[in-house]
Amino acid sequence: LHTAYRRQRQMCIRDRYFIVAVTALFMFVGVIYATLSTPVYEATAMIQVEDGGSSVPGFDDMAGMFESTSAAVTEIELLKSRSIIGEAVDTLKLDIIAEPKLFPFIGSRAYRTFTPMEDGDLAEPSFGANSYAWGGESINVFRFDVPRTSINQSFTLVAQANNNLALLNGDGEQILAGKVGEELTKGKFNLTVRTLNARPGTEFIISRRDRLNTILNLQASIDANEKGSDSGIINLSLQSIKPSFAKKVLDKVATIYVRRNVERNSACLLYTSDAADDMQCV
């Protein structure tokens, strides 16, 4: 037994450098992953739902004897309905994706951590990679129409000197060219870029997504639940790697819901005032 223990101890001593090396390697990989990984942000919003339903005299005490569905449950379904989410998608043009092209692995962190001293400042490119965005680049696409066969395909938009730009297909062939702010049209391709801040030669990846799939994906991404039981308060949350995007989308969805709720209640008031005394809007 003593001999076996001594042999095992000798093996551990002999392999200690290997164990230390493997441990250090995993620690190094963990640090690199934590440093380069893109953080995920969460935006939240809160909506209070008031139960405006009218009760029938004499039945208030009996209502507690039966299970009832909270008004917030119904309002959550309306809030996440295709109609409201679809209006948010159309208003914010969420089916148009335009992102700066980032250098592999380290480009995302470089772009994310760049802090401009003044509005419009751009980071200096590293490694001579001028076609990539390194920080400060931005684009605002007002319109991007493509043929039905080109839905969900990626195109390359190249910033050029004197506020010009060019749109290339996947094979590098030029489709459109012109100035920022102008409506560029060729066949079924229509492109209008409102603003573009980038060095000449910087590339952006742009695509037009299917509207229905965009709506369905956003419906699945927005989490809505009632805070507590029968509280009438709805908590909304949306996660994204862009905090401004998550906040913008939730604000728009909440604004559309509140506006439509006001319009619906106004229509009910108008209906009851013009109808007979025994008629109600439910």
PDB file of C-alpha atoms in Angstrom:
ATOM      1  CA  LEU A   1       0.000   0.000   0.000  1.00  0.00           C
ATOM      2  CA  HIS A   2       2.844   2.342   0.864  1.00  0.00           C
ATOM      3  CA  THR A   3       4.537   1.561  -2.457  1.00  0.00           C
ATOM      4  CA  ALA A   4       1.341   2.281  -4.418  1.00  0.00           C
ATOM      5  CA  TYR A   5       0.880   5.591  -2.609  1.00  0.00           C
ATOM      6  CA  ARG A   6       4.479   6.599  -3.320  1.00  0.00           C
ATOM      7  CA  ARG A   7       4.085   5.669  -6.998  1.00  0.00           C
ATOM      8  CA  GLN A   8       0.906   7.764  -7.264  1.00  0.00           C
ATOM      9  CA  ARG A   9       2.606  10.706  -5.583  1.00  0.00           C
ATOM     10  CA  GLN A  10       5.510  10.508  -8.017  1.00  0.00           C
ATOM     11  CA  MET A  11       3.094  10.497 -10.943  1.00  0.00           C
ATOM     12  CA  CYS A  12       1.356  13.632  -9.621  1.00  0.00           C
ATOM     13  CA  ILE A  13       4.681  15.405  -9.187  1.00  0.00           C
ATOM     14  CA  ARG A  14       5.757  14.369 -12.664  1.00  0.00           C
ATOM     15  CA  ASP A  15       2.523  15.625 -14.235  1.00  0.00           C
ATOM     16  CA  ARG A  16       2.197  18.801 -12.175  1.00  0.00           C
ATOM     17  CA  TYR A  17       3.415  21.013 -15.006  1.00  0.00           C
ATOM     18  CA  PHE A  18       0.823  19.535 -17.325  1.00  0.00           C
ATOM     19  CA  ILE A  19      -1.955  20.123 -14.776  1.00  0.00           C
ATOM     20  CA  VAL A  20      -0.839  23.702 -14.206  1.00  0.00           C
ATOM     21  CA  ALA A  21      -0.649  24.328 -17.950  1.00  0.00           C
ATOM     22  CA  VAL A  22      -4.160  22.967 -18.584  1.00  0.00           C
ATOM     23  CA  THR A  23      -5.594  25.010 -15.702  1.00  0.00           C
ATOM     24  CA  ALA A  24      -3.918  28.179 -16.954  1.00  0.00           C
ATOM     25  CA  LEU A  25      -5.170  27.541 -20.464  1.00  0.00           C
ATOM     26  CA  PHE A  26      -8.782  27.227 -19.344  1.00  0.00           C
ATOM     27  CA  MET A  27      -8.444  30.349 -17.202  1.00  0.00           C
ATOM     28  CA  PHE A  28      -7.022  32.256 -20.163  1.00  0.00           C
ATOM     29  CA  VAL A  29      -9.818  31.110 -22.462  1.00  0.00           C
ATOM     30  CA  GLY A  30     -12.406  32.094 -19.845  1.00  0.00           C
ATOM     31  CA  VAL A  31     -10.971  35.581 -19.468  1.00  0.00           C
ATOM     32  CA  ILE A  32     -10.835  36.083 -23.242  1.00  0.00           C
ATOM     33  CA  TYR A  33     -14.428  34.901 -23.636  1.00  0.00           C
ATOM     34  CA  ALA A  34     -15.661  37.180 -20.859  1.00  0.00           C
ATOM     35  CA  THR A  35     -13.794  40.116 -22.386  1.00  0.00           C
ATOM     36  CA  LEU A  36     -14.883  39.671 -26.001  1.00  0.00           C
ATOM     37  CA  SER A  37     -18.427  38.360 -25.508  1.00  0.00           C
ATOM     38  CA  THR A  38     -21.198  40.818 -26.302  1.00  0.00           C
ATOM     39  CA  PRO A  39     -23.271  41.774 -23.251  1.00  0.00           C
ATOM     40  CA  VAL A  40     -27.055  41.426 -23.368  1.00  0.00           C
ATOM     41  CA  TYR A  41     -29.171  44.265 -22.003  1.00  0.00           C
ATOM     42  CA  GLU A  42     -32.777  44.197 -20.842  1.00  0.00           C
ATOM     43  CA  ALA A  43     -35.268  47.035 -21.094  1.00  0.00           C
ATOM     44  CA  THR A  44     -38.407  46.996 -18.959  1.00  0.00           C
ATOM     45  CA  ALA A  45     -41.706  48.854 -18.970  1.00  0.00           C
ATOM     46  CA  MET A  46     -44.773  48.842 -16.754  1.00  0.00           C
ATOM     47  CA  ILE A  47     -48.394  49.378 -17.769  1.00  0.00           C
ATOM     48  CA  GLN A  48     -51.362  49.679 -15.419  1.00  0.00           C
ATOM     49  CA  VAL A  49     -54.636  48.207 -16.625  1.00  0.00           C
ATOM     50  CA  GLU A  50     -57.865  49.482 -15.151  1.00  0.00           C
ATOM     51  CA  ASP A  51     -60.868  47.205 -15.225  1.00  0.00           C
ATOM     52  CA  GLY A  52     -63.557  49.454 -16.598  1.00  0.00           C
ATOM     53  CA  GLY A  53     -66.171  46.762 -16.986  1.00  0.00           C
ATOM     54  CA  SER A  54     -69.604  47.551 -15.593  1.00  0.00           C
ATOM     55  CA  SER A  55     -71.156  45.285 -13.061  1.00  0.00           C
ATOM     56  CA  VAL A  56     -74.787  44.255 -12.790  1.00  0.00           C
ATOM     57  CA  PRO A  57     -76.465  45.386  -9.533  1.00  0.00           C
ATOM     58  CA  GLY A  58     -76.936  42.558  -7.110  1.00  0.00           C
ATOM     59  CA  PHE A  59     -74.327  40.321  -8.671  1.00  0.00           C
ATOM     60  CA  ASP A  60     -71.160  41.859  -7.177  1.00  0.00           C
ATOM     61  CA  ASP A  61     -71.212  39.524  -4.170  1.00  0.00           C
ATOM     62  CA  MET A  62     -71.761  36.474  -6.358  1.00  0.00           C
ATOM     63  CA  ALA A  63     -68.800  37.333  -8.642  1.00  0.00           C
ATOM     64  CA  GLY A  64     -66.319  36.279  -5.996  1.00  0.00           C
ATOM     65  CA  MET A  65     -67.829  32.790  -5.907  1.00  0.00           C
ATOM     66  CA  PHE A  66     -66.587  32.052  -9.428  1.00  0.00           C
ATOM     67  CA  GLU A  67     -63.154  32.122 -10.947  1.00  0.00           C
ATOM     68  CA  SER A  68     -62.600  35.177 -13.088  1.00  0.00           C
ATOM     69  CA  THR A  69     -59.862  36.078 -15.469  1.00  0.00           C
ATOM     70  CA  SER A  70     -57.848  39.174 -14.591  1.00  0.00           C
ATOM     71  CA  ALA A  71     -58.243  42.090 -16.969  1.00  0.00           C
ATOM     72  CA  ALA A  72     -54.470  42.134 -17.345  1.00  0.00           C
ATOM     73  CA  VAL A  73     -54.491  38.673 -18.926  1.00  0.00           C
ATOM     74  CA  THR A  74     -56.750  39.893 -21.715  1.00  0.00           C
ATOM     75  CA  GLU A  75     -54.768  43.101 -22.135  1.00  0.00           C
ATOM     76  CA  ILE A  76     -51.521  41.126 -22.475  1.00  0.00           C
ATOM     77  CA  GLU A  77     -53.008  39.296 -25.435  1.00  0.00           C
ATOM     78  CA  LEU A  78     -54.029  42.613 -26.995  1.00  0.00           C
ATOM     79  CA  LEU A  79     -50.660  44.180 -26.230  1.00  0.00           C
ATOM     80  CA  LYS A  80     -48.780  41.361 -27.961  1.00  0.00           C
ATOM     81  CA  SER A  81     -51.274  41.073 -30.784  1.00  0.00           C
ATOM     82  CA  ARG A  82     -50.098  41.069 -34.370  1.00  0.00           C
ATOM     83  CA  SER A  83     -51.877  44.358 -34.951  1.00  0.00           C
ATOM     84  CA  ILE A  84     -49.946  46.310 -32.301  1.00  0.00           C
ATOM     85  CA  ILE A  85     -46.620  44.574 -32.882  1.00  0.00           C
ATOM     86  CA  GLY A  86     -47.083  44.993 -36.626  1.00  0.00           C
ATOM     87  CA  GLU A  87     -47.589  48.737 -36.263  1.00  0.00           C
ATOM     88  CA  ALA A  88     -44.429  48.951 -34.156  1.00  0.00           C
ATOM     89  CA  VAL A  89     -42.497  47.018 -36.809  1.00  0.00           C
ATOM     90  CA  ASP A  90     -43.765  49.309 -39.567  1.00  0.00           C
ATOM     91  CA  THR A  91     -43.195  52.527 -37.630  1.00  0.00           C
ATOM     92  CA  LEU A  92     -39.674  51.654 -36.501  1.00  0.00           C
ATOM     93  CA  LYS A  93     -38.902  49.827 -39.773  1.00  0.00           C
ATOM     94  CA  LEU A  94     -37.698  46.794 -37.846  1.00  0.00           C
ATOM     95  CA  ASP A  95     -37.808  44.672 -40.991  1.00  0.00           C
ATOM     96  CA  ILE A  96     -34.875  46.695 -42.352  1.00  0.00           C
ATOM     97  CA  ILE A  97     -31.556  45.574 -40.866  1.00  0.00           C
ATOM     98  CA  ALA A  98     -28.515  47.795 -41.416  1.00  0.00           C
ATOM     99  CA  GLU A  99     -25.421  47.111 -39.326  1.00  0.00           C
ATOM    100  CA  PRO A 100     -21.779  48.156 -39.665  1.00  0.00           C
ATOM    101  CA  LYS A 101     -19.433  45.381 -40.721  1.00  0.00           C
ATOM    102  CA  LEU A 102     -17.198  44.497 -37.764  1.00  0.00           C
ATOM    103  CA  PHE A 103     -13.765  42.914 -37.680  1.00  0.00           C
ATOM    104  CA  PRO A 104     -13.901  39.232 -36.643  1.00  0.00           C
ATOM    105  CA  PHE A 105     -13.552  38.401 -32.938  1.00  0.00           C
ATOM    106  CA  ILE A 106     -12.272  41.742 -31.609  1.00  0.00           C
ATOM    107  CA  GLY A 107     -14.316  44.100 -33.769  1.00  0.00           C
ATOM    108  CA  SER A 108     -17.456  43.956 -31.652  1.00  0.00           C
ATOM    109  CA  ARG A 109     -15.653  44.998 -28.469  1.00  0.00           C
ATOM    110  CA  ALA A 110     -13.688  47.725 -30.240  1.00  0.00           C
ATOM    111  CA  TYR A 111     -16.848  49.177 -31.745  1.00  0.00           C
ATOM    112  CA  ARG A 112     -18.800  48.892 -28.493  1.00  0.00           C
ATOM    113  CA  THR A 113     -16.191  50.465 -26.232  1.00  0.00           C
ATOM    114  CA  PHE A 114     -15.261  53.403 -28.460  1.00  0.00           C
ATOM    115  CA  THR A 115     -16.090  56.735 -26.798  1.00  0.00           C
ATOM    116  CA  PRO A 116     -16.242  59.722 -29.189  1.00  0.00           C
ATOM    117  CA  MET A 117     -15.013  63.067 -27.931  1.00  0.00           C
ATOM    118  CA  GLU A 118     -17.455  64.899 -30.187  1.00  0.00           C
ATOM    119  CA  ASP A 119     -20.508  63.940 -32.244  1.00  0.00           C
ATOM    120  CA  GLY A 120     -19.448  62.308 -35.483  1.00  0.00           C
ATOM    121  CA  ASP A 121     -16.018  61.165 -34.278  1.00  0.00           C
ATOM    122  CA  LEU A 122     -14.797  57.886 -35.743  1.00  0.00           C
ATOM    123  CA  ALA A 123     -12.243  55.427 -34.402  1.00  0.00           C
ATOM    124  CA  GLU A 124      -9.057  54.899 -36.345  1.00  0.00           C
ATOM    125  CA  PRO A 125      -9.016  51.534 -38.134  1.00  0.00           C
ATOM    126  CA  SER A 126      -6.666  48.860 -36.828  1.00  0.00           C
ATOM    127  CA  PHE A 127      -4.476  46.543 -38.883  1.00  0.00           C
ATOM    128  CA  GLY A 128      -5.212  48.673 -41.951  1.00  0.00           C
ATOM    129  CA  ALA A 129      -8.698  47.148 -42.177  1.00  0.00           C
ATOM    130  CA  ASN A 130     -10.452  50.215 -43.564  1.00  0.00           C
ATOM    131  CA  SER A 131     -13.563  48.382 -44.736  1.00  0.00           C
ATOM    132  CA  TYR A 132     -14.561  47.512 -41.156  1.00  0.00           C
ATOM    133  CA  ALA A 133     -16.249  49.762 -38.606  1.00  0.00           C
ATOM    134  CA  TRP A 134     -14.167  50.379 -35.491  1.00  0.00           C
ATOM    135  CA  GLY A 135     -16.371  52.784 -33.561  1.00  0.00           C
ATOM    136  CA  GLY A 136     -18.690  55.719 -34.140  1.00  0.00           C
ATOM    137  CA  GLU A 137     -20.053  54.569 -37.508  1.00  0.00           C
ATOM    138  CA  SER A 138     -23.829  54.833 -37.911  1.00  0.00           C
ATOM    139  CA  ILE A 139     -26.494  54.590 -40.591  1.00  0.00           C
ATOM    140  CA  ASN A 140     -30.193  55.432 -40.766  1.00  0.00           C
ATOM    141  CA  VAL A 141     -32.072  53.709 -43.569  1.00  0.00           C
ATOM    142  CA  PHE A 142     -35.501  55.204 -44.271  1.00  0.00           C
ATOM    143  CA  ARG A 143     -36.482  52.842 -47.087  1.00  0.00           C
ATOM    144  CA  PHE A 144     -35.150  49.624 -48.540  1.00  0.00           C
ATOM    145  CA  ASP A 145     -37.324  47.696 -50.964  1.00  0.00           C
ATOM    146  CA  VAL A 146     -36.108  44.593 -52.751  1.00  0.00           C
ATOM    147  CA  PRO A 147     -37.654  41.980 -55.060  1.00  0.00           C
ATOM    148  CA  ARG A 148     -39.529  39.200 -53.317  1.00  0.00           C
ATOM    149  CA  THR A 149     -36.751  36.755 -54.208  1.00  0.00           C
ATOM    150  CA  SER A 150     -34.220  38.950 -52.373  1.00  0.00           C
ATOM    151  CA  ILE A 151     -36.073  39.028 -49.040  1.00  0.00           C
ATOM    152  CA  ASN A 152     -33.756  37.950 -46.166  1.00  0.00           C
ATOM    153  CA  GLN A 153     -30.675  38.205 -48.392  1.00  0.00           C
ATOM    154  CA  SER A 154     -27.707  40.299 -47.276  1.00  0.00           C
ATOM    155  CA  PHE A 155     -26.347  43.194 -49.317  1.00  0.00           C
ATOM    156  CA  THR A 156     -23.292  45.359 -48.797  1.00  0.00           C
ATOM    157  CA  LEU A 157     -23.571  49.127 -48.578  1.00  0.00           C
ATOM    158  CA  VAL A 158     -20.253  50.923 -49.060  1.00  0.00           C
ATOM    159  CA  ALA A 159     -19.709  54.486 -47.829  1.00  0.00           C
ATOM    160  CA  GLN A 160     -17.937  56.665 -50.374  1.00  0.00           C
ATOM    161  CA  ALA A 161     -16.400  60.135 -50.442  1.00  0.00           C
ATOM    162  CA  ASN A 162     -18.512  63.301 -50.674  1.00  0.00           C
ATOM    163  CA  ASN A 163     -21.520  61.694 -48.955  1.00  0.00           C
ATOM    164  CA  ASN A 164     -21.955  59.071 -51.671  1.00  0.00           C
ATOM    165  CA  LEU A 165     -22.755  55.394 -51.270  1.00  0.00           C
ATOM    166  CA  ALA A 166     -23.041  52.210 -53.307  1.00  0.00           C
ATOM    167  CA  LEU A 167     -25.145  49.077 -52.821  1.00  0.00           C
ATOM    168  CA  LEU A 168     -23.589  45.750 -53.817  1.00  0.00           C
ATOM    169  CA  ASN A 169     -25.120  42.292 -54.046  1.00  0.00           C
ATOM    170  CA  GLY A 170     -23.591  39.097 -52.685  1.00  0.00           C
ATOM    171  CA  ASP A 171     -21.362  38.750 -55.762  1.00  0.00           C
ATOM    172  CA  GLY A 172     -19.949  42.245 -55.339  1.00  0.00           C
ATOM    173  CA  GLU A 173     -21.901  43.677 -58.286  1.00  0.00           C
ATOM    174  CA  GLN A 174     -23.145  47.242 -57.915  1.00  0.00           C
ATOM    175  CA  ILE A 175     -26.932  47.595 -57.859  1.00  0.00           C
ATOM    176  CA  LEU A 176     -27.437  51.207 -56.780  1.00  0.00           C
ATOM    177  CA  ALA A 177     -25.248  54.274 -56.336  1.00  0.00           C
ATOM    178  CA  GLY A 178     -25.952  57.839 -55.322  1.00  0.00           C
ATOM    179  CA  LYS A 179     -25.925  60.326 -52.483  1.00  0.00           C
ATOM    180  CA  VAL A 180     -27.157  60.083 -48.913  1.00  0.00           C
ATOM    181  CA  GLY A 181     -30.643  61.547 -48.619  1.00  0.00           C
ATOM    182  CA  GLU A 182     -31.636  60.775 -52.194  1.00  0.00           C
ATOM    183  CA  GLU A 183     -34.113  58.103 -53.254  1.00  0.00           C
ATOM    184  CA  LEU A 184     -32.204  55.558 -55.323  1.00  0.00           C
ATOM    185  CA  THR A 185     -34.223  53.312 -57.600  1.00  0.00           C
ATOM    186  CA  LYS A 186     -33.412  50.550 -60.061  1.00  0.00           C
ATOM    187  CA  GLY A 187     -36.082  48.054 -61.017  1.00  0.00           C
ATOM    188  CA  LYS A 188     -37.651  46.773 -57.806  1.00  0.00           C
ATOM    189  CA  PHE A 189     -34.744  48.012 -55.693  1.00  0.00           C
ATOM    190  CA  ASN A 190     -35.447  51.216 -53.765  1.00  0.00           C
ATOM    191  CA  LEU A 191     -33.053  52.665 -51.215  1.00  0.00           C
ATOM    192  CA  THR A 192     -33.129  55.863 -49.186  1.00  0.00           C
ATOM    193  CA  VAL A 193     -30.450  56.471 -46.574  1.00  0.00           C
ATOM    194  CA  ARG A 194     -31.221  59.444 -44.378  1.00  0.00           C
ATOM    195  CA  THR A 195     -27.891  59.696 -42.580  1.00  0.00           C
ATOM    196  CA  LEU A 196     -24.539  57.962 -42.887  1.00  0.00           C
ATOM    197  CA  ASN A 197     -21.488  58.566 -40.723  1.00  0.00           C
ATOM    198  CA  ALA A 198     -18.477  56.530 -41.804  1.00  0.00           C
ATOM    199  CA  ARG A 199     -15.093  56.759 -43.478  1.00  0.00           C
ATOM    200  CA  PRO A 200     -14.993  56.221 -47.248  1.00  0.00           C
ATOM    201  CA  GLY A 201     -14.696  52.497 -47.869  1.00  0.00           C
ATOM    202  CA  THR A 202     -16.490  51.423 -44.691  1.00  0.00           C
ATOM    203  CA  GLU A 203     -18.998  48.642 -45.336  1.00  0.00           C
ATOM    204  CA  PHE A 204     -22.414  48.025 -43.839  1.00  0.00           C
ATOM    205  CA  ILE A 205     -24.476  44.837 -44.033  1.00  0.00           C
ATOM    206  CA  ILE A 206     -28.060  45.606 -45.024  1.00  0.00           C
ATOM    207  CA  SER A 207     -31.036  43.316 -45.594  1.00  0.00           C
ATOM    208  CA  ARG A 208     -34.804  43.406 -45.870  1.00  0.00           C
ATOM    209  CA  ARG A 209     -36.483  40.839 -43.643  1.00  0.00           C
ATOM    210  CA  ASP A 210     -39.852  39.193 -44.117  1.00  0.00           C
ATOM    211  CA  ARG A 211     -42.426  41.354 -42.324  1.00  0.00           C
ATOM    212  CA  LEU A 212     -44.492  38.490 -40.898  1.00  0.00           C
ATOM    213  CA  ASN A 213     -41.459  36.687 -39.497  1.00  0.00           C
ATOM    214  CA  THR A 214     -40.218  39.956 -38.020  1.00  0.00           C
ATOM    215  CA  ILE A 215     -43.551  40.411 -36.235  1.00  0.00           C
ATOM    216  CA  LEU A 216     -43.604  36.827 -34.967  1.00  0.00           C
ATOM    217  CA  ASN A 217     -40.008  37.050 -33.718  1.00  0.00           C
ATOM    218  CA  LEU A 218     -40.736  40.277 -31.863  1.00  0.00           C
ATOM    219  CA  GLN A 219     -43.870  38.777 -30.328  1.00  0.00           C
ATOM    220  CA  ALA A 220     -41.777  35.893 -29.020  1.00  0.00           C
ATOM    221  CA  SER A 221     -39.013  38.202 -27.762  1.00  0.00           C
ATOM    222  CA  ILE A 222     -41.238  40.484 -25.688  1.00  0.00           C
ATOM    223  CA  ASP A 223     -42.012  39.013 -22.275  1.00  0.00           C
ATOM    224  CA  ALA A 224     -45.261  40.235 -20.703  1.00  0.00           C
ATOM    225  CA  ASN A 225     -46.721  39.105 -17.406  1.00  0.00           C
ATOM    226  CA  GLU A 226     -48.933  40.436 -14.665  1.00  0.00           C
ATOM    227  CA  LYS A 227     -47.206  41.616 -11.511  1.00  0.00           C
ATOM    228  CA  GLY A 228     -48.793  39.695  -8.695  1.00  0.00           C
ATOM    229  CA  SER A 229     -52.318  38.349  -8.731  1.00  0.00           C
ATOM    230  CA  ASP A 230     -55.137  40.588  -9.997  1.00  0.00           C
ATOM    231  CA  SER A 231     -52.873  43.636  -9.628  1.00  0.00           C
ATOM    232  CA  GLY A 232     -53.748  45.036 -13.029  1.00  0.00           C
ATOM    233  CA  ILE A 233     -50.087  45.886 -13.630  1.00  0.00           C
ATOM    234  CA  ILE A 234     -48.306  44.431 -16.651  1.00  0.00           C
ATOM    235  CA  ASN A 235     -44.537  44.110 -16.707  1.00  0.00           C
ATOM    236  CA  LEU A 236     -42.881  44.178 -20.131  1.00  0.00           C
ATOM    237  CA  SER A 237     -39.286  43.234 -20.852  1.00  0.00           C
ATOM    238  CA  LEU A 238     -37.138  42.864 -23.945  1.00  0.00           C
ATOM    239  CA  GLN A 239     -33.525  41.713 -24.199  1.00  0.00           C
ATOM    240  CA  SER A 240     -31.094  42.926 -26.845  1.00  0.00           C
ATOM    241  CA  ILE A 241     -27.390  43.490 -27.346  1.00  0.00           C
ATOM    242  CA  LYS A 242     -28.342  47.131 -28.024  1.00  0.00           C
ATOM    243  CA  PRO A 243     -29.900  48.865 -25.006  1.00  0.00           C
ATOM    244  CA  SER A 244     -31.210  51.737 -27.158  1.00  0.00           C
ATOM    245  CA  PHE A 245     -32.971  49.263 -29.467  1.00  0.00           C
ATOM    246  CA  ALA A 246     -34.724  47.440 -26.625  1.00  0.00           C
ATOM    247  CA  LYS A 247     -35.831  50.705 -25.027  1.00  0.00           C
ATOM    248  CA  LYS A 248     -37.055  52.130 -28.348  1.00  0.00           C
ATOM    249  CA  VAL A 249     -39.115  49.049 -29.182  1.00  0.00           C
ATOM    250  CA  LEU A 250     -40.750  48.759 -25.752  1.00  0.00           C
ATOM    251  CA  ASP A 251     -41.555  52.482 -25.703  1.00  0.00           C
ATOM    252  CA  LYS A 252     -43.199  52.244 -29.113  1.00  0.00           C
ATOM    253  CA  VAL A 253     -45.221  49.111 -28.262  1.00  0.00           C
ATOM    254  CA  ALA A 254     -46.430  50.672 -25.001  1.00  0.00           C
ATOM    255  CA  THR A 255     -47.296  53.951 -26.736  1.00  0.00           C
ATOM    256  CA  ILE A 256     -49.313  52.199 -29.445  1.00  0.00           C
ATOM    257  CA  TYR A 257     -51.159  50.101 -26.865  1.00  0.00           C
ATOM    258  CA  VAL A 258     -52.048  53.112 -24.697  1.00  0.00           C
ATOM    259  CA  ARG A 259     -53.199  55.123 -27.727  1.00  0.00           C
ATOM    260  CA  ARG A 260     -55.417  52.328 -28.979  1.00  0.00           C
ATOM    261  CA  ASN A 261     -56.781  51.720 -25.506  1.00  0.00           C
ATOM    262  CA  VAL A 262     -57.771  55.390 -25.249  1.00  0.00           C
ATOM    263  CA  GLU A 263     -59.357  55.255 -28.704  1.00  0.00           C
ATOM    264  CA  ARG A 264     -61.261  52.107 -27.764  1.00  0.00           C
ATOM    265  CA  ASN A 265     -62.579  53.624 -24.550  1.00  0.00           C
ATOM    266  CA  SER A 266     -63.535  56.817 -26.370  1.00  0.00           C
ATOM    267  CA  ALA A 267     -65.467  54.770 -28.908  1.00  0.00           C
ATOM    268  CA  CYS A 268     -67.253  52.977 -26.061  1.00  0.00           C
ATOM    269  CA  LEU A 269     -68.243  56.294 -24.449  1.00  0.00           C
ATOM    270  CA  LEU A 270     -69.550  57.579 -27.762  1.00  0.00           C
ATOM    271  CA  TYR A 271     -71.485  54.363 -28.295  1.00  0.00           C
ATOM    272  CA  THR A 272     -73.140  54.420 -24.871  1.00  0.00           C
ATOM    273  CA  SER A 273     -74.067  58.094 -25.099  1.00  0.00           C
ATOM    274  CA  ASP A 274     -75.823  57.647 -28.438  1.00  0.00           C
ATOM    275  CA  ALA A 275     -77.439  54.310 -27.578  1.00  0.00           C
ATOM    276  CA  ALA A 276     -80.362  53.450 -25.378  1.00  0.00           C
ATOM    277  CA  ASP A 277     -79.984  53.698 -21.611  1.00  0.00           C
ATOM    278  CA  ASP A 278     -79.841  49.932 -21.151  1.00  0.00           C
ATOM    279  CA  MET A 279     -77.065  49.369 -23.715  1.00  0.00           C
ATOM    280  CA  GLN A 280     -73.388  49.176 -22.713  1.00  0.00           C
ATOM    281  CA  CYS A 281     -70.029  48.883 -24.474  1.00  0.00           C
ATOM    282  CA  VAL A 282     -68.362  45.669 -23.268  1.00  0.00           C
TER     283      VAL A 282
END
